[in-house]
PDB file of C-alpha atoms in Angstrom:
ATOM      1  CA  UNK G   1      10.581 -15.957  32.505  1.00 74.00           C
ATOM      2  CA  UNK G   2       9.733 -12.080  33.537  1.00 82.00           C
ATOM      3  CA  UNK G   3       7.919  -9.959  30.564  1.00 79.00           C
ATOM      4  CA  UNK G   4      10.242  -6.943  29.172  1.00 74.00           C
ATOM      5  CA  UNK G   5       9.068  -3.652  28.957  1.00 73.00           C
ATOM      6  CA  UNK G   6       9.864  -1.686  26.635  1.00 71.00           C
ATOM      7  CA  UNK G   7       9.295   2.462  26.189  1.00 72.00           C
ATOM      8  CA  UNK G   8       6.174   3.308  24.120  1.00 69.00           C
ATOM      9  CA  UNK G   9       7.188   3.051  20.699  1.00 65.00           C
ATOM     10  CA  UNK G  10       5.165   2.098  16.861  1.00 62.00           C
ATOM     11  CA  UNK G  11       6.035  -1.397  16.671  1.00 63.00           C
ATOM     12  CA  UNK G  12       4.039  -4.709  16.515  1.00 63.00           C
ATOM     13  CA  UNK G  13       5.634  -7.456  15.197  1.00 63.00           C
ATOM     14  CA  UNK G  14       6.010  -9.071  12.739  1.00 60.00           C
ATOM     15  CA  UNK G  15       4.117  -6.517  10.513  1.00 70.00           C
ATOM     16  CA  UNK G  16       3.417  -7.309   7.078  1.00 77.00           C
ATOM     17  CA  UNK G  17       4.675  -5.908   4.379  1.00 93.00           C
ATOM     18  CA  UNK G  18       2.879  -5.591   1.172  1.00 96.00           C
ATOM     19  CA  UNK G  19       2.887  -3.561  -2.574  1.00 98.00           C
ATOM     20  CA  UNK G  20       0.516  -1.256  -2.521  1.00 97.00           C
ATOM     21  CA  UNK G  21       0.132  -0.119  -6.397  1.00 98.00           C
ATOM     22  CA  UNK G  22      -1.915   3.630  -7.326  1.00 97.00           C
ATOM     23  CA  UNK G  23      -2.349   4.975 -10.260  1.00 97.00           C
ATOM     24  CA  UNK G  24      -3.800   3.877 -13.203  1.00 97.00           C
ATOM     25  CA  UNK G  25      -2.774   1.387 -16.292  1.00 96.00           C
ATOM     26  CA  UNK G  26      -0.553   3.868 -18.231  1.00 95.00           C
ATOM     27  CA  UNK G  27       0.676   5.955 -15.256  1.00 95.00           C
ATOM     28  CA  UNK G  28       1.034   3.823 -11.889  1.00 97.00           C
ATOM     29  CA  UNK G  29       3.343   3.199  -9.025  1.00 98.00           C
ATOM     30  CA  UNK G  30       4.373   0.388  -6.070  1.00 98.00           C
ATOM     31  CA  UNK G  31       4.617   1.361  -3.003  1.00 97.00           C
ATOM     32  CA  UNK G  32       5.997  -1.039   0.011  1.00 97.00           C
ATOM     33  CA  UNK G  33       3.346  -0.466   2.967  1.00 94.00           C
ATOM     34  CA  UNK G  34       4.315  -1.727   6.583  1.00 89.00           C
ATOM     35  CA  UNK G  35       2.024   0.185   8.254  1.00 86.00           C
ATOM     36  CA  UNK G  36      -1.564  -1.303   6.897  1.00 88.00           C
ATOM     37  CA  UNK G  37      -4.602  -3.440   8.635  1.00 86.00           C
ATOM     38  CA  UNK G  38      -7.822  -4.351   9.179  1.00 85.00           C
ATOM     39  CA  UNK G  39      -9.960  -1.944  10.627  1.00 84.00           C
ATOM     40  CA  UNK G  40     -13.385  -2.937  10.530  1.00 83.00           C
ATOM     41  CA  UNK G  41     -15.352  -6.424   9.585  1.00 82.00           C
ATOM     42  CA  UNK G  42     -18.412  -4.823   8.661  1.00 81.00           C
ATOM     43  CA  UNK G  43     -18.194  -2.732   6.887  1.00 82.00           C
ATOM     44  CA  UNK G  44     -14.568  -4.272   5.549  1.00 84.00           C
ATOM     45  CA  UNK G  45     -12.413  -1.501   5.770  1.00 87.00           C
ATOM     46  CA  UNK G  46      -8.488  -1.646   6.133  1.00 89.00           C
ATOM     47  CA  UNK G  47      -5.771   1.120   6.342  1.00 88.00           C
ATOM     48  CA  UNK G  48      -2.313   1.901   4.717  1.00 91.00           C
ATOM     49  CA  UNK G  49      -0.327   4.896   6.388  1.00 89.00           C
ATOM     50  CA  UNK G  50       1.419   6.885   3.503  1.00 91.00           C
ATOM     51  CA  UNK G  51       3.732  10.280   4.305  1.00 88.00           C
ATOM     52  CA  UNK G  52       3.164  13.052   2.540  1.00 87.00           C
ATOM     53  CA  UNK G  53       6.475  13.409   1.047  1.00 88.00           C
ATOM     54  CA  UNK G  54       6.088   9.911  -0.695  1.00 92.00           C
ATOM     55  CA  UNK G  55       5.411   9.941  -4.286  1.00 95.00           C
ATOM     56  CA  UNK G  56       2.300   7.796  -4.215  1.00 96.00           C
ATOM     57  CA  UNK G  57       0.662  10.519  -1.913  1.00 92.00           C
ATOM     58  CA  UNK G  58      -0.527  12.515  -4.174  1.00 93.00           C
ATOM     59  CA  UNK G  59      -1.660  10.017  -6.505  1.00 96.00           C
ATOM     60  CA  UNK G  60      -3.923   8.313  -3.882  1.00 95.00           C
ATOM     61  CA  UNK G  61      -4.984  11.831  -2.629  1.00 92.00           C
ATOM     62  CA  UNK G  62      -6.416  12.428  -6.014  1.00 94.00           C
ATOM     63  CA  UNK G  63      -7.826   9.394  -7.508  1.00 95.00           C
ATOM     64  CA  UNK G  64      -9.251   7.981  -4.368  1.00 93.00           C
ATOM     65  CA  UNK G  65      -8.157   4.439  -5.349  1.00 94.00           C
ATOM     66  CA  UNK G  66      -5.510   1.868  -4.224  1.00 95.00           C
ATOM     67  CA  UNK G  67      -4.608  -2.036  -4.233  1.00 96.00           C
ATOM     68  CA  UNK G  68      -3.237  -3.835  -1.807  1.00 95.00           C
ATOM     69  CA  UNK G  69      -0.985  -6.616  -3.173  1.00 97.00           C
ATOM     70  CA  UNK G  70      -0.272  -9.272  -0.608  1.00 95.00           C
ATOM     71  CA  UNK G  71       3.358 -10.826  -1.206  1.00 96.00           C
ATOM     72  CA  UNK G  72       5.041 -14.168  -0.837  1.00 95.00           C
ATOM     73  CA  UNK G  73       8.918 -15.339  -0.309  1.00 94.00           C
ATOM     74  CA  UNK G  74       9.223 -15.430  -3.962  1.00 96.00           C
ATOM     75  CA  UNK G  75       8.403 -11.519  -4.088  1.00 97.00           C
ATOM     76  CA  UNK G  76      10.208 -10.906  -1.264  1.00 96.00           C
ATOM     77  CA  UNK G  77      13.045  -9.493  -3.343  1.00 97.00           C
ATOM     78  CA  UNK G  78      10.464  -6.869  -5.138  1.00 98.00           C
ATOM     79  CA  UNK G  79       8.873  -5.770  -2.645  1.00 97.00           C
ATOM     80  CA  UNK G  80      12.052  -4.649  -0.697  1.00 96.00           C
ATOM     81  CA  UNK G  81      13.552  -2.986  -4.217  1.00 97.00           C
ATOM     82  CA  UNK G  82      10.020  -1.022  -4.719  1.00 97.00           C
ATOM     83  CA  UNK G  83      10.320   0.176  -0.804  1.00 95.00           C
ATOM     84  CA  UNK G  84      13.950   1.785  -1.618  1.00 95.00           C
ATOM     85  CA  UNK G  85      13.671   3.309  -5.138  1.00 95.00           C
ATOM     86  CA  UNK G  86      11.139   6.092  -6.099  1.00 95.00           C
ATOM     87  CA  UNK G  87       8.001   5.821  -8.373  1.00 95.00           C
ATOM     88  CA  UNK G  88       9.039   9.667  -9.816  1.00 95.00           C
ATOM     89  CA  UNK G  89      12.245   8.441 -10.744  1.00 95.00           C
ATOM     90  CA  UNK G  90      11.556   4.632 -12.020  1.00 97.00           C
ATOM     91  CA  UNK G  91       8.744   2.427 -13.452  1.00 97.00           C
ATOM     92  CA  UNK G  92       8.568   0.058 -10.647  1.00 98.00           C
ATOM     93  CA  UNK G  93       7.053  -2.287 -12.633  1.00 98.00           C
ATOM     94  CA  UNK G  94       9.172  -2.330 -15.889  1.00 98.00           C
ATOM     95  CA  UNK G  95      11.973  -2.626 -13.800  1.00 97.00           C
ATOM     96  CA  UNK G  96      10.790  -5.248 -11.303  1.00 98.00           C
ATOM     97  CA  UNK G  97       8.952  -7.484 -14.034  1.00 98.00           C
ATOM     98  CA  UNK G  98       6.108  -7.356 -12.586  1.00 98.00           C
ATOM     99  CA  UNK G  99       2.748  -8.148 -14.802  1.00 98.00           C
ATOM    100  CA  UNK G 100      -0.085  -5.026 -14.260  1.00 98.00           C
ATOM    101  CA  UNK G 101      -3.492  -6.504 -13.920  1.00 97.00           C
ATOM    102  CA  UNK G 102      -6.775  -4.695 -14.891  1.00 97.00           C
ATOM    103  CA  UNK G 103      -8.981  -4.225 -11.542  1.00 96.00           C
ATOM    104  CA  UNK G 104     -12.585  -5.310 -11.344  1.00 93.00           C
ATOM    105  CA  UNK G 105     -13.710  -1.837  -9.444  1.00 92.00           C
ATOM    106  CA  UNK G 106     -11.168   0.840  -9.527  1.00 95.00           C
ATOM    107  CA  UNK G 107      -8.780   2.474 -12.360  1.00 96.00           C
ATOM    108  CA  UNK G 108      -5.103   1.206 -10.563  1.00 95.00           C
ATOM    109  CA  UNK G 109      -3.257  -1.704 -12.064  1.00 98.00           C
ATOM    110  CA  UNK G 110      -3.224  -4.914  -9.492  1.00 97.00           C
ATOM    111  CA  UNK G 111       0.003  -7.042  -9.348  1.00 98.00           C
ATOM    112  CA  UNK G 112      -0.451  -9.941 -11.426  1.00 98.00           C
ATOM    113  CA  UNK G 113       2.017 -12.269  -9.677  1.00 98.00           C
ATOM    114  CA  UNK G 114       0.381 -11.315  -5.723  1.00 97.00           C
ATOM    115  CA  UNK G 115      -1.632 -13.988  -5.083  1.00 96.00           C
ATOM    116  CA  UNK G 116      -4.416 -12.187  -3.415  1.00 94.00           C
ATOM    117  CA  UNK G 117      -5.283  -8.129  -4.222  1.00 95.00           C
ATOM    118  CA  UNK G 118      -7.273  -6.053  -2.868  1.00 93.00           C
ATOM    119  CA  UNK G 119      -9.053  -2.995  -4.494  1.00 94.00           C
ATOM    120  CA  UNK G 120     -10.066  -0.021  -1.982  1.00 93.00           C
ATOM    121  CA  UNK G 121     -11.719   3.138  -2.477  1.00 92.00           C
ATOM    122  CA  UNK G 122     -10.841   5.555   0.149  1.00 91.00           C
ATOM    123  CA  UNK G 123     -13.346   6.662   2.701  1.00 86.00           C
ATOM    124  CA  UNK G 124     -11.532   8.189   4.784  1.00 86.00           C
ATOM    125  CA  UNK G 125      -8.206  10.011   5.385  1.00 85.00           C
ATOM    126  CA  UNK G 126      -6.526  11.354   8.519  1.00 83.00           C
ATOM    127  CA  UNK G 127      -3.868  13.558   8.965  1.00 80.00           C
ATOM    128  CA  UNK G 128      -1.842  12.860  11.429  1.00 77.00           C
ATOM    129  CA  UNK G 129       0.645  15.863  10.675  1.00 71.00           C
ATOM    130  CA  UNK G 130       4.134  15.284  10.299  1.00 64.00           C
ATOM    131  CA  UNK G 131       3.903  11.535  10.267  1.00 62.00           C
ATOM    132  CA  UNK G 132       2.155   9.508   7.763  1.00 60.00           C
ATOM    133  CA  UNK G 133      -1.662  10.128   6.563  1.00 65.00           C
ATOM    134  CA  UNK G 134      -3.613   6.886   7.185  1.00 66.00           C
ATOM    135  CA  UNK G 135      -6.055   6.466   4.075  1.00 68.00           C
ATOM    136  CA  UNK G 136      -8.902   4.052   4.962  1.00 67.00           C
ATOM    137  CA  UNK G 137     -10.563   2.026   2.099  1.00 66.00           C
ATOM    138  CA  UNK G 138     -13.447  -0.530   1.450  1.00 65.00           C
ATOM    139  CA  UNK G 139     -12.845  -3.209  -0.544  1.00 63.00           C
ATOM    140  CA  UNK G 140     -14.128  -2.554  -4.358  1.00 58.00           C
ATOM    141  CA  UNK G 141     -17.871  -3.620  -4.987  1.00 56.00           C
ATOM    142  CA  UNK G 142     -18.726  -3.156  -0.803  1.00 55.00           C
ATOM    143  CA  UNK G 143     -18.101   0.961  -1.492  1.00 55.00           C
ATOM    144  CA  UNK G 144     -21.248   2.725  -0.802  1.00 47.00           C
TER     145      UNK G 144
END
């Protein structure tokens, strides 16, 4: 069998998705995140892409702070409801059923039923103009 080529084009599959949850206990918000990585072992550092016009922007612009929830089949359902409704016009998390979870090192709820979290700080953020702002974090107590 030949290899296809295809045009240039932002696609790797399959790419994860996971709820990434800002915020803090009274006020937060889910976001589904396709677009987030590894970027570095040492330090760990990994990425989520977020556009500007999403509601979660700003709140990540100005606290600093973000989870990333990892999901399973039985979330699946969740996590594609949180990627298609807006955190400015419904508690994601009231209306999912979802449990908020105090962090160990920053001030945004984890998702209690995501069977691994993981609390960055940002570092880092580039804009990338019109498309989405990639924040980088470190994971909780490896911040400097």
């Amino acid at each position: 069998m030949s290899k296809v080529m295809w045009k240039p084009g932002t696609f790797v599959y399959p790419i994860p998705a996971v709820m990434v949850t800002c915020g803090d206990m009274e006020k937060s918000n889910i976001i589904t995140i396709a677009w987030t990585g590894i970027i570095c072992s040492t330090p760990a550092k990994v990425y989520i892409s977020v556009r500007p016009e999403r509601y979660s922007y700003e709140i990540i612009k100005d606290t600093k702070e973000f989870v990333i929830n990892l999901t399973t089949k039985d979330l699946a359902y969740q996590t594609d409801w949180c990627g298609v409704k807006s955190g400015k016009d419904v508690d994601k998390f009231k209306e999912m059923k979802l449990t908020k979870e105090k962090a160990n090192f920053v001030s945004c709820p984890m998702i209690k039923e995501s069977p691994v979290s993981i609390e960055c700080k940002v570092t880092d953020v580039q804009d990338l103009g019109r498309t989405p702002h990639v924040y980088s974090g470190c994971f909780g107590n490896k911040c400097r």
